[in-house]
């Protein structure tokens, strides 16, 4: 049997390897490490840097080839990734192609994507959960001054869930007051995850995923003598990866990195000294400039160009910039006349040498897309011959990765300038044809079944839409710009990483088209995305101009209202929702968002009005209907709440959170058996949701079925070991059973997790009173009342809850005059019936535990019951 015929790709790689000239010193600095034992390598980070066109990517490809020749496992990342998680996924995919699959990491990142999606859904349904037991106080939220530790934890979690406006999962420090404002909402979401690991994964994805990646990477390092990770175009991805990479390599924050792992960075700029200053001694610095004359001559000689006149012309024309040197040498000019007039551009020289008209037009036309596969090549070049695509891929300024080709930026920019200048009409027509090609790709997808949340949730669809938009911008910048700005809003609605990718694409389109109008907008957007609160800043920039239509401005106000709402900036949220609806009064989503804002401000009638209007516009939306049911439930209008929940469940029978909320309403009505049925069904649909399990445990406790209650609380805590609400409920159950040692352990554990939760301190004080520890009891009472008073002084939406908690505290201490006077003051402020009902239940619970004065407690209970039964318009 004859020798195997090599593939075209293998021939291209062999050609580039054999033709690699120059950069020998830099390459030797890298390959030298392979001759040492891993423990002897002290400089394991290589940084290649220099201006565009000096051959950084070429050197990286050669390093990758050298590493593969030495049986190293390799991974490559460039600007195609939007964040650290995408970078890790890209590396994992490449290791898998080498037979080195990172199986545990792939499983973990798949779980992360799923949990993050679930968190986004859960974030919309926490309105009713404000009423779960202790409300904002028990959730640890509202306006309580956060401890430094809780601010840090809440910051990471709120960012991961998208609950801080416009902030991605891997950005820098936030305002602690902004973080604290949303902390209660985060804690209410915490119980909706299957396990503590799931919660950790969503709240801090890098902390959860990086150790798994490093564990799998260590297995790769055991199977291969070396592992090399390449990060190209680092000037673009460095801001995303710098801190994480430093923490991983140098500080071992996420676990140990094997000694036989090398890392290569390649970009235009030097390393950020703010990040890397303390570690430069471990870095091999490889600055690249243009070739020296000696290197350039060796390069030309390797390509059999030795005529001195030809060499002089090429050196002068290229400026010894490697990419242009390669371009000019590729035609193998025999005389100086073949090179042509040295004042001409490198692109003109290339076109002069290529006598085949089809190849000439193909080389130019295929520069228009930022990257292309064979299908896009056919659309751009209007050619059907695959062999010409092979020729295109073999050109020295074309790189290929994962089946897609890209021109070097220097060459592509020159070709684009030439085409814009030579024929503006042809330029526009070509880009219009490419826009139509991507439109057809997009519409072909739309013939299928859309994702549950619409086509914007589909990555392939977004990519086609983005390329379509960019080519429209190049074809007709002024006409296409308003639509492109509108699409930025849709991109941001998907999250900050998608928005950044969209802005980057618009940046490229503005540069390709040399369009000042686009460039001005891009500069504004980049400035906004560098702000402390990039999402809100971005929306404010768009709203400040007059480029948006009325419909687009309405959508922008809606999105900014959502960000203000999630940051607990409720007055600002209401203002933006009002503006949105003034511009477009038929948007159900704006009424829904404003209704949720009113709900969180405890403006229940306004919330009902808005959610009812949302239902009128979208009568088949289970979310809108259940949202109104949440308001009715909080108002203790249980019959109305059940009507809405029943309707919502008819529309969507498998929404576990709606079923669980209906169970919560039954429990509030004292219909415990019905509540159990609902919680059973919700848990059957989502068996690891701690919130539903804890609610069922509370129902069992109210029924006196303490063993069943403990079973549920134990299960919820197994799923989420830091779930303070479940831990406190279990402690209360132990107290009711007379198991004081167990109760003491739980209350102390709850305080250890959240020392600023006043209710846990109150429960601890009650327990100390029962077991006769007077000094400890006094300190616990003092701490509880101090925390409640601090919340009251903050004058936030948690203030009413704290007032009732302080009243309950004084009842527990039998300070009846103070408790009665304080209750009158609270009721004069017309608080919500929900909070009054919770206070009544708390006092009843303490009456059983502490044997309080029957006459005094009866008077308090009558006052609360009378208030709860009085029509709302009286109070």
mmCIF file of N, CA, C and O in Angstrom, residues 568-624:
data_model
loop_
_atom_site.group_PDB
_atom_site.id
_atom_site.type_symbol
_atom_site.label_atom_id
_atom_site.label_comp_id
_atom_site.label_asym_id
_atom_site.label_seq_id
_atom_site.Cartn_x
_atom_site.Cartn_y
_atom_site.Cartn_z
ATOM 1 N N UNK A 568 -32.418 48.132 44.243
ATOM 2 C CA UNK A 568 -33.240 48.685 45.329
ATOM 3 C C UNK A 568 -33.293 50.208 45.280
ATOM 4 O O UNK A 568 -33.554 50.857 46.282
ATOM 5 N N UNK A 569 -33.080 50.791 44.097
ATOM 6 C CA UNK A 569 -33.226 52.232 43.906
ATOM 7 C C UNK A 569 -34.632 52.474 43.352
ATOM 8 O O UNK A 569 -34.832 52.805 42.181
ATOM 9 N N UNK A 570 -35.611 52.305 44.234
ATOM 10 C CA UNK A 570 -36.988 52.215 43.785
ATOM 11 C C UNK A 570 -37.557 53.514 43.210
ATOM 12 O O UNK A 570 -38.261 53.469 42.187
ATOM 13 N N UNK A 571 -37.315 54.695 43.802
ATOM 14 C CA UNK A 571 -37.845 55.921 43.172
ATOM 15 C C UNK A 571 -37.315 56.125 41.750
ATOM 16 O O UNK A 571 -38.072 56.501 40.851
ATOM 17 N N UNK A 572 -36.029 55.873 41.551
ATOM 18 C CA UNK A 572 -35.457 56.003 40.205
ATOM 19 C C UNK A 572 -36.085 54.983 39.261
ATOM 20 O O UNK A 572 -36.328 55.273 38.080
ATOM 21 N N UNK A 573 -36.353 53.781 39.770
ATOM 22 C CA UNK A 573 -36.977 52.756 38.941
ATOM 23 C C UNK A 573 -38.371 53.210 38.496
ATOM 24 O O UNK A 573 -38.737 53.083 37.323
ATOM 25 N N UNK A 574 -39.140 53.747 39.433
ATOM 26 C CA UNK A 574 -40.490 54.205 39.082
ATOM 27 C C UNK A 574 -40.441 55.304 38.032
ATOM 28 O O UNK A 574 -41.254 55.324 37.097
ATOM 29 N N UNK A 575 -39.503 56.221 38.171
ATOM 30 C CA UNK A 575 -39.373 57.308 37.194
ATOM 31 C C UNK A 575 -39.126 56.759 35.798
ATOM 32 O O UNK A 575 -39.738 57.191 34.815
ATOM 33 N N UNK A 576 -38.224 55.787 35.695
ATOM 34 C CA UNK A 576 -37.905 55.236 34.377
ATOM 35 C C UNK A 576 -39.062 54.425 33.808
ATOM 36 O O UNK A 576 -39.341 54.482 32.600
ATOM 37 N N UNK A 577 -39.741 53.662 34.649
ATOM 38 C CA UNK A 577 -40.899 52.923 34.145
ATOM 39 C C UNK A 577 -41.990 53.887 33.675
ATOM 40 O O UNK A 577 -42.654 53.644 32.658
ATOM 41 N N UNK A 578 -42.177 54.990 34.413
ATOM 42 C CA UNK A 578 -43.159 55.992 33.979
ATOM 43 C C UNK A 578 -42.811 56.539 32.597
ATOM 44 O O UNK A 578 -43.674 56.678 31.720
ATOM 45 N N UNK A 579 -41.523 56.858 32.396
ATOM 46 C CA UNK A 579 -41.103 57.398 31.101
ATOM 47 C C UNK A 579 -41.291 56.358 29.992
ATOM 48 O O UNK A 579 -41.690 56.698 28.872
ATOM 49 N N UNK A 580 -40.997 55.114 30.316
ATOM 50 C CA UNK A 580 -41.179 54.051 29.326
ATOM 51 C C UNK A 580 -42.628 53.976 28.877
ATOM 52 O O UNK A 580 -42.925 53.884 27.677
ATOM 53 N N UNK A 581 -43.533 54.026 29.830
ATOM 54 C CA UNK A 581 -44.949 53.875 29.506
ATOM 55 C C UNK A 581 -45.526 55.131 28.860
ATOM 56 O O UNK A 581 -46.487 55.046 28.090
ATOM 57 N N UNK A 582 -44.968 56.289 29.142
ATOM 58 C CA UNK A 582 -45.406 57.499 28.446
ATOM 59 C C UNK A 582 -45.119 57.384 26.948
ATOM 60 O O UNK A 582 -45.914 57.830 26.116
ATOM 61 N N UNK A 583 -43.998 56.785 26.609
ATOM 62 C CA UNK A 583 -43.611 56.638 25.209
ATOM 63 C C UNK A 583 -44.336 55.485 24.525
ATOM 64 O O UNK A 583 -44.593 55.532 23.318
ATOM 65 N N UNK A 584 -44.649 54.448 25.292
ATOM 66 C CA UNK A 584 -45.325 53.275 24.719
ATOM 67 C C UNK A 584 -46.205 52.646 25.790
ATOM 68 O O UNK A 584 -45.747 51.801 26.564
ATOM 69 N N UNK A 585 -47.449 53.047 25.867
ATOM 70 C CA UNK A 585 -48.322 52.587 26.960
ATOM 71 C C UNK A 585 -48.849 51.172 26.800
ATOM 72 O O UNK A 585 -49.671 50.736 27.608
ATOM 73 N N UNK A 586 -48.388 50.434 25.809
ATOM 74 C CA UNK A 586 -48.906 49.084 25.578
ATOM 75 C C UNK A 586 -47.862 48.004 25.848
ATOM 76 O O UNK A 586 -47.963 46.899 25.312
ATOM 77 N N UNK A 587 -46.876 48.297 26.681
ATOM 78 C CA UNK A 587 -45.812 47.336 26.959
ATOM 79 C C UNK A 587 -46.086 46.658 28.300
ATOM 80 O O UNK A 587 -45.930 47.269 29.367
ATOM 81 N N UNK A 588 -46.506 45.390 28.250
ATOM 82 C CA UNK A 588 -46.837 44.667 29.482
ATOM 83 C C UNK A 588 -45.629 44.562 30.402
ATOM 84 O O UNK A 588 -45.764 44.630 31.633
ATOM 85 N N UNK A 589 -44.459 44.399 29.817
ATOM 86 C CA UNK A 589 -43.263 44.206 30.631
ATOM 87 C C UNK A 589 -42.972 45.433 31.505
ATOM 88 O O UNK A 589 -42.472 45.292 32.621
ATOM 89 N N UNK A 590 -43.272 46.622 30.995
ATOM 90 C CA UNK A 590 -43.051 47.830 31.792
ATOM 91 C C UNK A 590 -44.030 47.895 32.958
ATOM 92 O O UNK A 590 -43.654 48.270 34.086
ATOM 93 N N UNK A 591 -45.278 47.529 32.728
ATOM 94 C CA UNK A 591 -46.244 47.489 33.832
ATOM 95 C C UNK A 591 -45.838 46.431 34.846
ATOM 96 O O UNK A 591 -45.946 46.641 36.064
ATOM 97 N N UNK A 592 -45.374 45.279 34.354
ATOM 98 C CA UNK A 592 -44.938 44.210 35.258
ATOM 99 C C UNK A 592 -43.771 44.697 36.125
ATOM 100 O O UNK A 592 -43.764 44.505 37.343
ATOM 101 N N UNK A 593 -42.779 45.324 35.496
ATOM 102 C CA UNK A 593 -41.623 45.805 36.255
ATOM 103 C C UNK A 593 -41.996 46.878 37.249
ATOM 104 O O UNK A 593 -41.509 46.886 38.390
ATOM 105 N N UNK A 594 -42.886 47.796 36.841
ATOM 106 C CA UNK A 594 -43.308 48.838 37.780
ATOM 107 C C UNK A 594 -44.132 48.238 38.907
ATOM 108 O O UNK A 594 -44.030 48.661 40.075
ATOM 109 N N UNK A 595 -44.935 47.216 38.558
ATOM 110 C CA UNK A 595 -45.704 46.551 39.614
ATOM 111 C C UNK A 595 -44.820 45.879 40.637
ATOM 112 O O UNK A 595 -45.069 45.969 41.851
ATOM 113 N N UNK A 596 -43.739 45.200 40.185
ATOM 114 C CA UNK A 596 -42.808 44.588 41.130
ATOM 115 C C UNK A 596 -42.126 45.640 41.996
ATOM 116 O O UNK A 596 -41.861 45.415 43.180
ATOM 117 N N UNK A 597 -41.822 46.797 41.394
ATOM 118 C CA UNK A 597 -41.206 47.875 42.173
ATOM 119 C C UNK A 597 -42.149 48.344 43.268
ATOM 120 O O UNK A 597 -41.744 48.516 44.429
ATOM 121 N N UNK A 598 -43.399 48.556 42.905
ATOM 122 C CA UNK A 598 -44.381 48.964 43.931
ATOM 123 C C UNK A 598 -44.519 47.883 45.006
ATOM 124 O O UNK A 598 -44.662 48.190 46.204
ATOM 125 N N UNK A 599 -44.483 46.616 44.611
ATOM 126 C CA UNK A 599 -44.589 45.530 45.583
ATOM 127 C C UNK A 599 -43.440 45.601 46.586
ATOM 128 O O UNK A 599 -43.657 45.472 47.794
ATOM 129 N N UNK A 600 -42.227 45.817 46.094
ATOM 130 C CA UNK A 600 -41.077 45.861 47.001
ATOM 131 C C UNK A 600 -41.099 47.109 47.875
ATOM 132 O O UNK A 600 -40.508 47.116 48.952
ATOM 133 N N UNK A 601 -41.802 48.149 47.418
ATOM 134 C CA UNK A 601 -41.961 49.357 48.248
ATOM 135 C C UNK A 601 -43.187 49.249 49.146
ATOM 136 O O UNK A 601 -43.488 50.179 49.892
ATOM 137 N N UNK A 602 -43.907 48.112 49.035
ATOM 138 C CA UNK A 602 -45.128 47.853 49.790
ATOM 139 C C UNK A 602 -46.233 48.843 49.429
ATOM 140 O O UNK A 602 -47.080 49.194 50.241
ATOM 141 N N UNK A 603 -46.237 49.274 48.165
ATOM 142 C CA UNK A 603 -47.339 50.064 47.598
ATOM 143 C C UNK A 603 -48.275 49.075 46.899
ATOM 144 O O UNK A 603 -48.266 48.928 45.680
ATOM 145 N N UNK A 604 -49.074 48.392 47.681
ATOM 146 C CA UNK A 604 -49.769 47.233 47.150
ATOM 147 C C UNK A 604 -50.856 47.579 46.141
ATOM 148 O O UNK A 604 -51.031 46.876 45.136
ATOM 149 N N UNK A 605 -51.604 48.646 46.387
ATOM 150 C CA UNK A 605 -52.667 48.996 45.448
ATOM 151 C C UNK A 605 -52.083 49.391 44.093
ATOM 152 O O UNK A 605 -52.603 49.011 43.041
ATOM 153 N N UNK A 606 -50.993 50.158 44.118
ATOM 154 C CA UNK A 606 -50.351 50.524 42.852
ATOM 155 C C UNK A 606 -49.799 49.288 42.146
ATOM 156 O O UNK A 606 -49.867 49.180 40.912
ATOM 157 N N UNK A 607 -49.256 48.358 42.949
ATOM 158 C CA UNK A 607 -48.745 47.123 42.350
ATOM 159 C C UNK A 607 -49.867 46.350 41.669
ATOM 160 O O UNK A 607 -49.697 45.829 40.554
ATOM 161 N N UNK A 608 -51.017 46.260 42.315
ATOM 162 C CA UNK A 608 -52.150 45.559 41.723
ATOM 163 C C UNK A 608 -52.601 46.221 40.425
ATOM 164 O O UNK A 608 -52.902 45.545 39.435
ATOM 165 N N UNK A 609 -52.652 47.542 40.430
ATOM 166 C CA UNK A 609 -53.078 48.259 39.228
ATOM 167 C C UNK A 609 -52.160 47.949 38.056
ATOM 168 O O UNK A 609 -52.612 47.665 36.936
ATOM 169 N N UNK A 610 -50.850 48.005 38.307
ATOM 170 C CA UNK A 610 -49.897 47.776 37.212
ATOM 171 C C UNK A 610 -49.920 46.340 36.728
ATOM 172 O O UNK A 610 -49.900 46.080 35.507
ATOM 173 N N UNK A 611 -49.963 45.397 37.639
ATOM 174 C CA UNK A 611 -49.944 44.001 37.224
ATOM 175 C C UNK A 611 -51.255 43.617 36.526
ATOM 176 O O UNK A 611 -51.264 42.797 35.608
ATOM 177 N N UNK A 612 -52.344 44.217 36.956
ATOM 178 C CA UNK A 612 -53.617 43.980 36.260
ATOM 179 C C UNK A 612 -53.550 44.506 34.828
ATOM 180 O O UNK A 612 -54.031 43.856 33.885
ATOM 181 N N UNK A 613 -52.923 45.672 34.651
ATOM 182 C CA UNK A 613 -52.776 46.211 33.297
ATOM 183 C C UNK A 613 -51.867 45.314 32.454
ATOM 184 O O UNK A 613 -52.149 45.091 31.264
ATOM 185 N N UNK A 614 -50.818 44.772 33.052
ATOM 186 C CA UNK A 614 -49.944 43.846 32.326
ATOM 187 C C UNK A 614 -50.721 42.621 31.862
ATOM 188 O O UNK A 614 -50.539 42.130 30.743
ATOM 189 N N UNK A 615 -51.628 42.147 32.713
ATOM 190 C CA UNK A 615 -52.442 40.975 32.362
ATOM 191 C C UNK A 615 -53.406 41.318 31.232
ATOM 192 O O UNK A 615 -53.649 40.510 30.329
ATOM 193 N N UNK A 616 -53.964 42.533 31.264
ATOM 194 C CA UNK A 616 -54.881 42.936 30.195
ATOM 195 C C UNK A 616 -54.177 42.945 28.837
ATOM 196 O O UNK A 616 -54.757 42.574 27.817
ATOM 197 N N UNK A 617 -52.893 43.356 28.818
ATOM 198 C CA UNK A 617 -52.147 43.409 27.557
ATOM 199 C C UNK A 617 -51.700 42.015 27.134
ATOM 200 O O UNK A 617 -51.750 41.664 25.948
ATOM 201 N N UNK A 618 -51.242 41.202 28.095
ATOM 202 C CA UNK A 618 -50.784 39.834 27.805
ATOM 203 C C UNK A 618 -51.552 38.859 28.687
ATOM 204 O O UNK A 618 -51.049 38.384 29.711
ATOM 205 N N UNK A 619 -52.774 38.555 28.325
ATOM 206 C CA UNK A 619 -53.644 37.746 29.209
ATOM 207 C C UNK A 619 -53.201 36.298 29.352
ATOM 208 O O UNK A 619 -53.682 35.609 30.259
ATOM 209 N N UNK A 620 -52.299 35.818 28.502
ATOM 210 C CA UNK A 620 -51.857 34.426 28.593
ATOM 211 C C UNK A 620 -50.496 34.297 29.295
ATOM 212 O O UNK A 620 -49.894 33.225 29.257
ATOM 213 N N UNK A 621 -50.025 35.352 29.904
ATOM 214 C CA UNK A 621 -48.736 35.309 30.587
ATOM 215 C C UNK A 621 -48.912 34.806 32.020
ATOM 216 O O UNK A 621 -49.458 35.508 32.878
ATOM 217 N N UNK A 622 -48.438 33.581 32.268
ATOM 218 C CA UNK A 622 -48.522 33.025 33.622
ATOM 219 C C UNK A 622 -47.709 33.862 34.595
ATOM 220 O O UNK A 622 -48.071 33.998 35.773
ATOM 221 N N UNK A 623 -46.600 34.435 34.125
ATOM 222 C CA UNK A 623 -45.751 35.233 35.005
ATOM 223 C C UNK A 623 -46.482 36.479 35.494
ATOM 224 O O UNK A 623 -46.421 36.818 36.682
ATOM 225 N N UNK A 624 -47.176 37.181 34.586
ATOM 226 C CA UNK A 624 -47.922 38.369 34.993
ATOM 227 C C UNK A 624 -49.011 38.015 35.999
ATOM 228 O O UNK A 624 -49.203 38.709 37.010
#
